[in-house]
mmCIF file with all atom_site columns, C-alpha atoms in Angstrom:
data_model
loop_
_atom_site.group_PDB
_atom_site.id
_atom_site.type_symbol
_atom_site.label_atom_id
_atom_site.label_alt_id
_atom_site.label_comp_id
_atom_site.label_asym_id
_atom_site.label_entity_id
_atom_site.label_seq_id
_atom_site.pdbx_PDB_ins_code
_atom_site.Cartn_x
_atom_site.Cartn_y
_atom_site.Cartn_z
_atom_site.occupancy
_atom_site.B_iso_or_equiv
_atom_site.pdbx_formal_charge
_atom_site.auth_seq_id
_atom_site.auth_comp_id
_atom_site.auth_asym_id
_atom_site.auth_atom_id
_atom_site.pdbx_PDB_model_num
ATOM 1   C CA . MET A 1 1   ? 20.600  38.400 -1.248  1.00 68.00 ? 1   MET A CA 1
ATOM 2   C CA . ASN A 1 2   ? 18.288  36.445 -3.523  1.00 82.00 ? 2   ASN A CA 1
ATOM 3   C CA . ARG A 1 3   ? 18.826  32.702 -2.997  1.00 89.00 ? 3   ARG A CA 1
ATOM 4   C CA . GLU A 1 4   ? 16.448  31.475 -5.705  1.00 94.00 ? 4   GLU A CA 1
ATOM 5   C CA . GLU A 1 5   ? 17.740  29.235 -8.440  1.00 96.00 ? 5   GLU A CA 1
ATOM 6   C CA . LYS A 1 6   ? 16.750  29.312 -12.099 1.00 96.00 ? 6   LYS A CA 1
ATOM 7   C CA . ARG A 1 7   ? 16.446  26.223 -14.289 1.00 97.00 ? 7   ARG A CA 1
ATOM 8   C CA . LEU A 1 8   ? 18.455  26.785 -17.449 1.00 97.00 ? 8   LEU A CA 1
ATOM 9   C CA . ASN A 1 9   ? 17.900  23.453 -19.176 1.00 97.00 ? 9   ASN A CA 1
ATOM 10  C CA . GLY A 1 10  ? 17.500  19.785 -18.433 1.00 96.00 ? 10  GLY A CA 1
ATOM 11  C CA . GLU A 1 11  ? 17.615  16.301 -19.844 1.00 98.00 ? 11  GLU A CA 1
ATOM 12  C CA . TYR A 1 12  ? 15.572  13.241 -18.959 1.00 98.00 ? 12  TYR A CA 1
ATOM 13  C CA . VAL A 1 13  ? 17.785  10.275 -18.171 1.00 98.00 ? 13  VAL A CA 1
ATOM 14  C CA . TYR A 1 14  ? 14.932  7.952  -17.191 1.00 98.00 ? 14  TYR A CA 1
ATOM 15  C CA . ARG A 1 15  ? 11.165  7.843  -17.713 1.00 98.00 ? 15  ARG A CA 1
ATOM 16  C CA . GLY A 1 16  ? 9.296   5.211  -15.758 1.00 97.00 ? 16  GLY A CA 1
ATOM 17  C CA . LYS A 1 17  ? 5.866   4.114  -14.585 1.00 93.00 ? 17  LYS A CA 1
ATOM 18  C CA . ILE A 1 18  ? 6.125   5.859  -11.199 1.00 94.00 ? 18  ILE A CA 1
ATOM 19  C CA . ILE A 1 19  ? 8.993   8.346  -11.572 1.00 97.00 ? 19  ILE A CA 1
ATOM 20  C CA . ASN A 1 20  ? 10.968  10.287 -14.133 1.00 98.00 ? 20  ASN A CA 1
ATOM 21  C CA . LEU A 1 21  ? 14.531  11.421 -13.526 1.00 98.00 ? 21  LEU A CA 1
ATOM 22  C CA . ARG A 1 22  ? 15.987  14.521 -15.100 1.00 98.00 ? 22  ARG A CA 1
ATOM 23  C CA . VAL A 1 23  ? 19.301  16.314 -14.698 1.00 98.00 ? 23  VAL A CA 1
ATOM 24  C CA . ASP A 1 24  ? 19.100  20.092 -14.908 1.00 98.00 ? 24  ASP A CA 1
ATOM 25  C CA . ASP A 1 25  ? 21.580  22.914 -15.159 1.00 98.00 ? 25  ASP A CA 1
ATOM 26  C CA . ALA A 1 26  ? 20.547  25.580 -12.673 1.00 97.00 ? 26  ALA A CA 1
ATOM 27  C CA . LEU A 1 27  ? 21.804  29.120 -12.230 1.00 97.00 ? 27  LEU A CA 1
ATOM 28  C CA . VAL A 1 28  ? 22.509  29.579 -8.512  1.00 96.00 ? 28  VAL A CA 1
ATOM 29  C CA . SER A 1 29  ? 22.615  32.814 -6.517  1.00 93.00 ? 29  SER A CA 1
ATOM 30  C CA . ASN A 1 30  ? 26.377  33.351 -6.824  1.00 93.00 ? 30  ASN A CA 1
ATOM 31  C CA . GLY A 1 31  ? 26.158  33.230 -10.631 1.00 93.00 ? 31  GLY A CA 1
ATOM 32  C CA . ASN A 1 32  ? 27.543  29.718 -11.023 1.00 96.00 ? 32  ASN A CA 1
ATOM 33  C CA . VAL A 1 33  ? 25.790  26.868 -12.791 1.00 97.00 ? 33  VAL A CA 1
ATOM 34  C CA . ALA A 1 34  ? 25.069  23.767 -10.711 1.00 97.00 ? 34  ALA A CA 1
ATOM 35  C CA . LYS A 1 35  ? 23.733  20.341 -11.632 1.00 98.00 ? 35  LYS A CA 1
ATOM 36  C CA . ARG A 1 36  ? 20.399  19.405 -10.044 1.00 98.00 ? 36  ARG A CA 1
ATOM 37  C CA . GLU A 1 37  ? 19.037  15.855 -10.160 1.00 98.00 ? 37  GLU A CA 1
ATOM 38  C CA . VAL A 1 38  ? 15.243  15.867 -9.964  1.00 98.00 ? 38  VAL A CA 1
ATOM 39  C CA . VAL A 1 39  ? 12.935  12.918 -9.454  1.00 98.00 ? 39  VAL A CA 1
ATOM 40  C CA . GLU A 1 40  ? 9.520   13.777 -10.846 1.00 98.00 ? 40  GLU A CA 1
ATOM 41  C CA . HIS A 1 41  ? 6.643   12.063 -9.055  1.00 97.00 ? 41  HIS A CA 1
ATOM 42  C CA . ASN A 1 42  ? 2.921   12.677 -9.501  1.00 96.00 ? 42  ASN A CA 1
ATOM 43  C CA . GLY A 1 43  ? 2.303   12.837 -5.771  1.00 97.00 ? 43  GLY A CA 1
ATOM 44  C CA . GLY A 1 44  ? 0.201   10.763 -3.467  1.00 97.00 ? 44  GLY A CA 1
ATOM 45  C CA . VAL A 1 45  ? -2.072  10.696 -0.477  1.00 98.00 ? 45  VAL A CA 1
ATOM 46  C CA . CYS A 1 46  ? -2.202  9.088  2.929   1.00 98.00 ? 46  CYS A CA 1
ATOM 47  C CA . VAL A 1 47  ? -5.100  8.627  5.319   1.00 98.00 ? 47  VAL A CA 1
ATOM 48  C CA . ALA A 1 48  ? -4.866  8.347  9.098   1.00 98.00 ? 48  ALA A CA 1
ATOM 49  C CA . ALA A 1 49  ? -8.112  6.485  9.754   1.00 98.00 ? 49  ALA A CA 1
ATOM 50  C CA . LEU A 1 50  ? -9.456  6.117  13.306  1.00 98.00 ? 50  LEU A CA 1
ATOM 51  C CA . THR A 1 51  ? -11.939 3.495  14.423  1.00 98.00 ? 51  THR A CA 1
ATOM 52  C CA . ASP A 1 52  ? -14.687 4.212  16.951  1.00 97.00 ? 52  ASP A CA 1
ATOM 53  C CA . LYS A 1 53  ? -12.335 2.731  19.591  1.00 98.00 ? 53  LYS A CA 1
ATOM 54  C CA . ASN A 1 54  ? -9.662  5.345  18.759  1.00 97.00 ? 54  ASN A CA 1
ATOM 55  C CA . GLU A 1 55  ? -7.500  2.805  16.934  1.00 98.00 ? 55  GLU A CA 1
ATOM 56  C CA . ILE A 1 56  ? -5.532  3.829  13.870  1.00 98.00 ? 56  ILE A CA 1
ATOM 57  C CA . LEU A 1 57  ? -5.479  1.575  10.820  1.00 98.00 ? 57  LEU A CA 1
ATOM 58  C CA . LEU A 1 58  ? -1.962  0.541  9.839   1.00 98.00 ? 58  LEU A CA 1
ATOM 59  C CA . VAL A 1 59  ? -0.853  -1.553 6.903   1.00 98.00 ? 59  VAL A CA 1
ATOM 60  C CA . LYS A 1 60  ? 2.184   -3.793 6.994   1.00 97.00 ? 60  LYS A CA 1
ATOM 61  C CA . GLN A 1 61  ? 3.887   -4.356 3.678   1.00 96.00 ? 61  GLN A CA 1
ATOM 62  C CA . PHE A 1 62  ? 7.262   -5.243 2.262   1.00 97.00 ? 62  PHE A CA 1
ATOM 63  C CA . ARG A 1 63  ? 9.092   -2.209 0.898   1.00 96.00 ? 63  ARG A CA 1
ATOM 64  C CA . TYR A 1 64  ? 11.598  -3.308 -1.707  1.00 96.00 ? 64  TYR A CA 1
ATOM 65  C CA . PRO A 1 65  ? 14.001  -0.303 -1.526  1.00 95.00 ? 65  PRO A CA 1
ATOM 66  C CA . TYR A 1 66  ? 14.640  -1.048 2.164   1.00 96.00 ? 66  TYR A CA 1
ATOM 67  C CA . MET A 1 67  ? 14.224  -4.835 1.900   1.00 97.00 ? 67  MET A CA 1
ATOM 68  C CA . GLU A 1 68  ? 12.055  -4.846 5.005   1.00 97.00 ? 68  GLU A CA 1
ATOM 69  C CA . PHE A 1 69  ? 8.459   -4.656 6.174   1.00 97.00 ? 69  PHE A CA 1
ATOM 70  C CA . THR A 1 70  ? 7.102   -1.273 7.186   1.00 97.00 ? 70  THR A CA 1
ATOM 71  C CA . LEU A 1 71  ? 4.068   -0.116 9.136   1.00 98.00 ? 71  LEU A CA 1
ATOM 72  C CA . GLU A 1 72  ? 2.274   2.712  7.377   1.00 98.00 ? 72  GLU A CA 1
ATOM 73  C CA . ILE A 1 73  ? -1.095  4.362  7.212   1.00 98.00 ? 73  ILE A CA 1
ATOM 74  C CA . PRO A 1 74  ? -3.022  3.591  4.000   1.00 98.00 ? 74  PRO A CA 1
ATOM 75  C CA . ALA A 1 75  ? -1.502  5.528  1.123   1.00 97.00 ? 75  ALA A CA 1
ATOM 76  C CA . GLY A 1 76  ? -0.934  5.546  -2.588  1.00 96.00 ? 76  GLY A CA 1
ATOM 77  C CA . LYS A 1 77  ? -0.059  7.549  -5.649  1.00 95.00 ? 77  LYS A CA 1
ATOM 78  C CA . ARG A 1 78  ? -2.422  9.755  -7.595  1.00 95.00 ? 78  ARG A CA 1
ATOM 79  C CA . ASP A 1 79  ? -3.649  8.483  -10.937 1.00 92.00 ? 79  ASP A CA 1
ATOM 80  C CA . GLY A 1 80  ? -2.924  11.237 -13.454 1.00 91.00 ? 80  GLY A CA 1
ATOM 81  C CA . ASP A 1 81  ? -4.510  14.484 -12.272 1.00 93.00 ? 81  ASP A CA 1
ATOM 82  C CA . GLU A 1 82  ? -6.772  12.682 -9.795  1.00 96.00 ? 82  GLU A CA 1
ATOM 83  C CA . GLU A 1 83  ? -8.092  14.976 -7.077  1.00 97.00 ? 83  GLU A CA 1
ATOM 84  C CA . PRO A 1 84  ? -6.176  14.209 -3.856  1.00 98.00 ? 84  PRO A CA 1
ATOM 85  C CA . LEU A 1 85  ? -9.293  13.735 -1.685  1.00 98.00 ? 85  LEU A CA 1
ATOM 86  C CA . LYS A 1 86  ? -10.787 11.252 -4.167  1.00 98.00 ? 86  LYS A CA 1
ATOM 87  C CA . CYS A 1 87  ? -7.468  9.436  -4.269  1.00 97.00 ? 87  CYS A CA 1
ATOM 88  C CA . GLY A 1 88  ? -7.417  9.215  -0.474  1.00 98.00 ? 88  GLY A CA 1
ATOM 89  C CA . ILE A 1 89  ? -10.960 7.836  -0.355  1.00 98.00 ? 89  ILE A CA 1
ATOM 90  C CA . ARG A 1 90  ? -10.018 5.279  -3.020  1.00 97.00 ? 90  ARG A CA 1
ATOM 91  C CA . GLU A 1 91  ? -6.770  4.196  -1.357  1.00 96.00 ? 91  GLU A CA 1
ATOM 92  C CA . LEU A 1 92  ? -8.411  3.816  2.069   1.00 98.00 ? 92  LEU A CA 1
ATOM 93  C CA . ARG A 1 93  ? -11.070 1.530  0.607   1.00 97.00 ? 93  ARG A CA 1
ATOM 94  C CA . GLU A 1 94  ? -8.684  -0.434 -1.611  1.00 96.00 ? 94  GLU A CA 1
ATOM 95  C CA . GLU A 1 95  ? -6.121  -1.128 1.131   1.00 96.00 ? 95  GLU A CA 1
ATOM 96  C CA . THR A 1 96  ? -8.354  -1.547 4.201   1.00 97.00 ? 96  THR A CA 1
ATOM 97  C CA . GLY A 1 97  ? -11.896 -1.971 2.904   1.00 97.00 ? 97  GLY A CA 1
ATOM 98  C CA . ALA A 1 98  ? -12.892 1.096  4.953   1.00 98.00 ? 98  ALA A CA 1
ATOM 99  C CA . THR A 1 99  ? -15.067 4.022  3.977   1.00 98.00 ? 99  THR A CA 1
ATOM 100 C CA . ALA A 1 100 ? -15.307 7.083  6.199   1.00 98.00 ? 100 ALA A CA 1
ATOM 101 C CA . GLU A 1 101 ? -18.149 9.330  7.265   1.00 98.00 ? 101 GLU A CA 1
ATOM 102 C CA . ILE A 1 102 ? -15.765 12.206 8.014   1.00 98.00 ? 102 ILE A CA 1
ATOM 103 C CA . ILE A 1 103 ? -12.512 13.064 6.252   1.00 98.00 ? 103 ILE A CA 1
ATOM 104 C CA . ILE A 1 104 ? -10.502 16.193 6.996   1.00 98.00 ? 104 ILE A CA 1
ATOM 105 C CA . SER A 1 105 ? -7.300  17.546 5.506   1.00 98.00 ? 105 SER A CA 1
ATOM 106 C CA . LEU A 1 106 ? -4.102  17.378 7.538   1.00 98.00 ? 106 LEU A CA 1
ATOM 107 C CA . GLY A 1 107 ? -2.283  19.462 4.919   1.00 98.00 ? 107 GLY A CA 1
ATOM 108 C CA . GLU A 1 108 ? 0.469   18.718 2.460   1.00 98.00 ? 108 GLU A CA 1
ATOM 109 C CA . MET A 1 109 ? 4.019   17.586 3.016   1.00 97.00 ? 109 MET A CA 1
ATOM 110 C CA . TYR A 1 110 ? 7.142   17.473 0.867   1.00 98.00 ? 110 TYR A CA 1
ATOM 111 C CA . PRO A 1 111 ? 8.718   14.119 1.803   1.00 95.00 ? 111 PRO A CA 1
ATOM 112 C CA . THR A 1 112 ? 12.060  14.704 0.041   1.00 95.00 ? 112 THR A CA 1
ATOM 113 C CA . PRO A 1 113 ? 12.357  18.349 -1.085  1.00 96.00 ? 113 PRO A CA 1
ATOM 114 C CA . GLY A 1 114 ? 16.064  18.120 -1.898  1.00 95.00 ? 114 GLY A CA 1
ATOM 115 C CA . TYR A 1 115 ? 15.552  16.110 -5.070  1.00 97.00 ? 115 TYR A CA 1
ATOM 116 C CA . CYS A 1 116 ? 11.918  15.092 -5.598  1.00 97.00 ? 116 CYS A CA 1
ATOM 117 C CA . THR A 1 117 ? 8.763   16.910 -6.781  1.00 98.00 ? 117 THR A CA 1
ATOM 118 C CA . GLU A 1 118 ? 6.459   14.595 -4.807  1.00 97.00 ? 118 GLU A CA 1
ATOM 119 C CA . ILE A 1 119 ? 3.726   16.194 -2.708  1.00 98.00 ? 119 ILE A CA 1
ATOM 120 C CA . LEU A 1 120 ? 1.791   14.077 -0.218  1.00 98.00 ? 120 LEU A CA 1
ATOM 121 C CA . TRP A 1 121 ? -1.701  15.167 0.733   1.00 98.00 ? 121 TRP A CA 1
ATOM 122 C CA . MET A 1 122 ? -2.547  13.956 4.234   1.00 98.00 ? 122 MET A CA 1
ATOM 123 C CA . TYR A 1 123 ? -6.029  13.244 5.557   1.00 98.00 ? 123 TYR A CA 1
ATOM 124 C CA . ALA A 1 124 ? -7.633  12.037 8.763   1.00 98.00 ? 124 ALA A CA 1
ATOM 125 C CA . ALA A 1 125 ? -10.769 9.906  8.664   1.00 98.00 ? 125 ALA A CA 1
ATOM 126 C CA . LYS A 1 126 ? -13.297 8.589  11.155  1.00 98.00 ? 126 LYS A CA 1
ATOM 127 C CA . GLY A 1 127 ? -16.782 7.123  11.233  1.00 98.00 ? 127 GLY A CA 1
ATOM 128 C CA . LEU A 1 128 ? -15.496 4.020  9.479   1.00 98.00 ? 128 LEU A CA 1
ATOM 129 C CA . THR A 1 129 ? -17.487 1.177  7.966   1.00 98.00 ? 129 THR A CA 1
ATOM 130 C CA . PHE A 1 130 ? -15.762 -1.835 6.502   1.00 97.00 ? 130 PHE A CA 1
ATOM 131 C CA . GLY A 1 131 ? -16.200 -3.832 3.324   1.00 95.00 ? 131 GLY A CA 1
ATOM 132 C CA . GLU A 1 132 ? -13.899 -5.680 0.968   1.00 92.00 ? 132 GLU A CA 1
ATOM 133 C CA . THR A 1 133 ? -10.393 -4.600 0.032   1.00 92.00 ? 133 THR A CA 1
ATOM 134 C CA . ASP A 1 134 ? -9.344  -4.207 -3.595  1.00 89.00 ? 134 ASP A CA 1
ATOM 135 C CA . LEU A 1 135 ? -5.558  -4.532 -3.708  1.00 86.00 ? 135 LEU A CA 1
ATOM 136 C CA . ASP A 1 136 ? -3.385  -4.136 -6.791  1.00 81.00 ? 136 ASP A CA 1
ATOM 137 C CA . GLU A 1 137 ? -2.122  -7.443 -8.191  1.00 86.00 ? 137 GLU A CA 1
ATOM 138 C CA . ASP A 1 138 ? 1.400   -6.775 -6.850  1.00 86.00 ? 138 ASP A CA 1
ATOM 139 C CA . GLU A 1 139 ? 0.236   -5.439 -3.464  1.00 85.00 ? 139 GLU A CA 1
ATOM 140 C CA . PHE A 1 140 ? 0.329   -7.670 -0.388  1.00 92.00 ? 140 PHE A CA 1
ATOM 141 C CA . ILE A 1 141 ? -0.892  -5.909 2.735   1.00 94.00 ? 141 ILE A CA 1
ATOM 142 C CA . GLU A 1 142 ? -1.720  -6.921 6.276   1.00 96.00 ? 142 GLU A CA 1
ATOM 143 C CA . VAL A 1 143 ? -4.100  -4.484 8.041   1.00 97.00 ? 143 VAL A CA 1
ATOM 144 C CA . SER A 1 144 ? -3.973  -3.957 11.789  1.00 97.00 ? 144 SER A CA 1
ATOM 145 C CA . ARG A 1 145 ? -5.694  -1.706 14.294  1.00 98.00 ? 145 ARG A CA 1
ATOM 146 C CA . VAL A 1 146 ? -3.429  -0.030 16.827  1.00 98.00 ? 146 VAL A CA 1
ATOM 147 C CA . PRO A 1 147 ? -4.626  2.206  19.672  1.00 98.00 ? 147 PRO A CA 1
ATOM 148 C CA . LEU A 1 148 ? -3.666  5.781  18.787  1.00 98.00 ? 148 LEU A CA 1
ATOM 149 C CA . LYS A 1 149 ? -1.715  6.169  22.032  1.00 98.00 ? 149 LYS A CA 1
ATOM 150 C CA . ASP A 1 150 ? 0.330   3.055  21.180  1.00 98.00 ? 150 ASP A CA 1
ATOM 151 C CA . ALA A 1 151 ? 0.936   4.314  17.638  1.00 98.00 ? 151 ALA A CA 1
ATOM 152 C CA . VAL A 1 152 ? 2.330   7.576  19.049  1.00 98.00 ? 152 VAL A CA 1
ATOM 153 C CA . ASP A 1 153 ? 4.631   5.543  21.305  1.00 98.00 ? 153 ASP A CA 1
ATOM 154 C CA . MET A 1 154 ? 5.730   3.470  18.297  1.00 98.00 ? 154 MET A CA 1
ATOM 155 C CA . VAL A 1 155 ? 6.632   6.686  16.436  1.00 98.00 ? 155 VAL A CA 1
ATOM 156 C CA . LEU A 1 156 ? 8.589   8.019  19.414  1.00 98.00 ? 156 LEU A CA 1
ATOM 157 C CA . LYS A 1 157 ? 10.454  4.704  19.835  1.00 98.00 ? 157 LYS A CA 1
ATOM 158 C CA . GLY A 1 158 ? 11.384  4.584  16.137  1.00 97.00 ? 158 GLY A CA 1
ATOM 159 C CA . GLU A 1 159 ? 9.260   1.507  15.459  1.00 97.00 ? 159 GLU A CA 1
ATOM 160 C CA . ILE A 1 160 ? 7.359   3.355  12.724  1.00 98.00 ? 160 ILE A CA 1
ATOM 161 C CA . LYS A 1 161 ? 9.949   4.698  10.306  1.00 97.00 ? 161 LYS A CA 1
ATOM 162 C CA . ASP A 1 162 ? 7.745   5.990  7.485   1.00 97.00 ? 162 ASP A CA 1
ATOM 163 C CA . ALA A 1 163 ? 7.739   9.810  7.499   1.00 97.00 ? 163 ALA A CA 1
ATOM 164 C CA . LYS A 1 164 ? 4.170   10.354 6.266   1.00 98.00 ? 164 LYS A CA 1
ATOM 165 C CA . THR A 1 165 ? 2.879   7.913  8.865   1.00 98.00 ? 165 THR A CA 1
ATOM 166 C CA . GLN A 1 166 ? 4.843   9.550  11.674  1.00 98.00 ? 166 GLN A CA 1
ATOM 167 C CA . THR A 1 167 ? 3.610   12.993 10.684  1.00 98.00 ? 167 THR A CA 1
ATOM 168 C CA . ALA A 1 168 ? -0.036  12.005 10.276  1.00 98.00 ? 168 ALA A CA 1
ATOM 169 C CA . ILE A 1 169 ? -0.143  10.025 13.538  1.00 98.00 ? 169 ILE A CA 1
ATOM 170 C CA . LEU A 1 170 ? 1.306   12.934 15.514  1.00 98.00 ? 170 LEU A CA 1
ATOM 171 C CA . LYS A 1 171 ? -1.050  15.437 13.844  1.00 98.00 ? 171 LYS A CA 1
ATOM 172 C CA . VAL A 1 172 ? -4.130  13.287 14.454  1.00 98.00 ? 172 VAL A CA 1
ATOM 173 C CA . ASN A 1 173 ? -3.096  12.653 18.038  1.00 98.00 ? 173 ASN A CA 1
ATOM 174 C CA . GLU A 1 174 ? -2.788  16.385 18.669  1.00 98.00 ? 174 GLU A CA 1
ATOM 175 C CA . LEU A 1 175 ? -6.172  17.097 17.063  1.00 98.00 ? 175 LEU A CA 1
ATOM 176 C CA . VAL A 1 176 ? -7.775  14.374 19.199  1.00 98.00 ? 176 VAL A CA 1
ATOM 177 C CA . ARG A 1 177 ? -6.032  15.741 22.320  1.00 97.00 ? 177 ARG A CA 1
ATOM 178 C CA . ARG A 1 178 ? -7.431  19.211 21.579  1.00 98.00 ? 178 ARG A CA 1
ATOM 179 C CA . GLY A 1 179 ? -10.904 17.789 20.983  1.00 97.00 ? 179 GLY A CA 1
ATOM 180 C CA . GLU A 1 180 ? -10.844 18.995 17.364  1.00 96.00 ? 180 GLU A CA 1
ATOM 181 C CA . PHE A 1 181 ? -11.206 15.539 15.755  1.00 96.00 ? 181 PHE A CA 1
#
């Protein structure tokens, strides 16, 4: 049985700086019409950057939706149709002051596929040199260096709650373990 759904029509109920929200009518596989709420997001990138001492760069920042501080790898949204790799290089430098000699793709992830179009492109970086940060005017970040092994433990203990950070840390750790990064 075909389980695909077909968008019949939709209406935007909100258009914002970061997201748009639309409500669609969708034809589902049993022939019924269902409402689908869709958050449109331009996507973003994240970079798991390792120092020469095998420490991962983490940023601590206040996340308003949760009203708490989170530990995350450097990340940010794409500007328009900005190429993901260029966005990752830019975000790493802006948030941590770091530039990398080597950057590899860790793939894409869909952080919330049930209602959002956001795609996150994940990268790993090493061969870091450091300069000045260039934060947005409403961005307040504290950068720390955490041994990769400790970061994995923090993920497993639930101390790092951010999904992209969990995924990238575990991927980088496995690549390092295999001798592939």
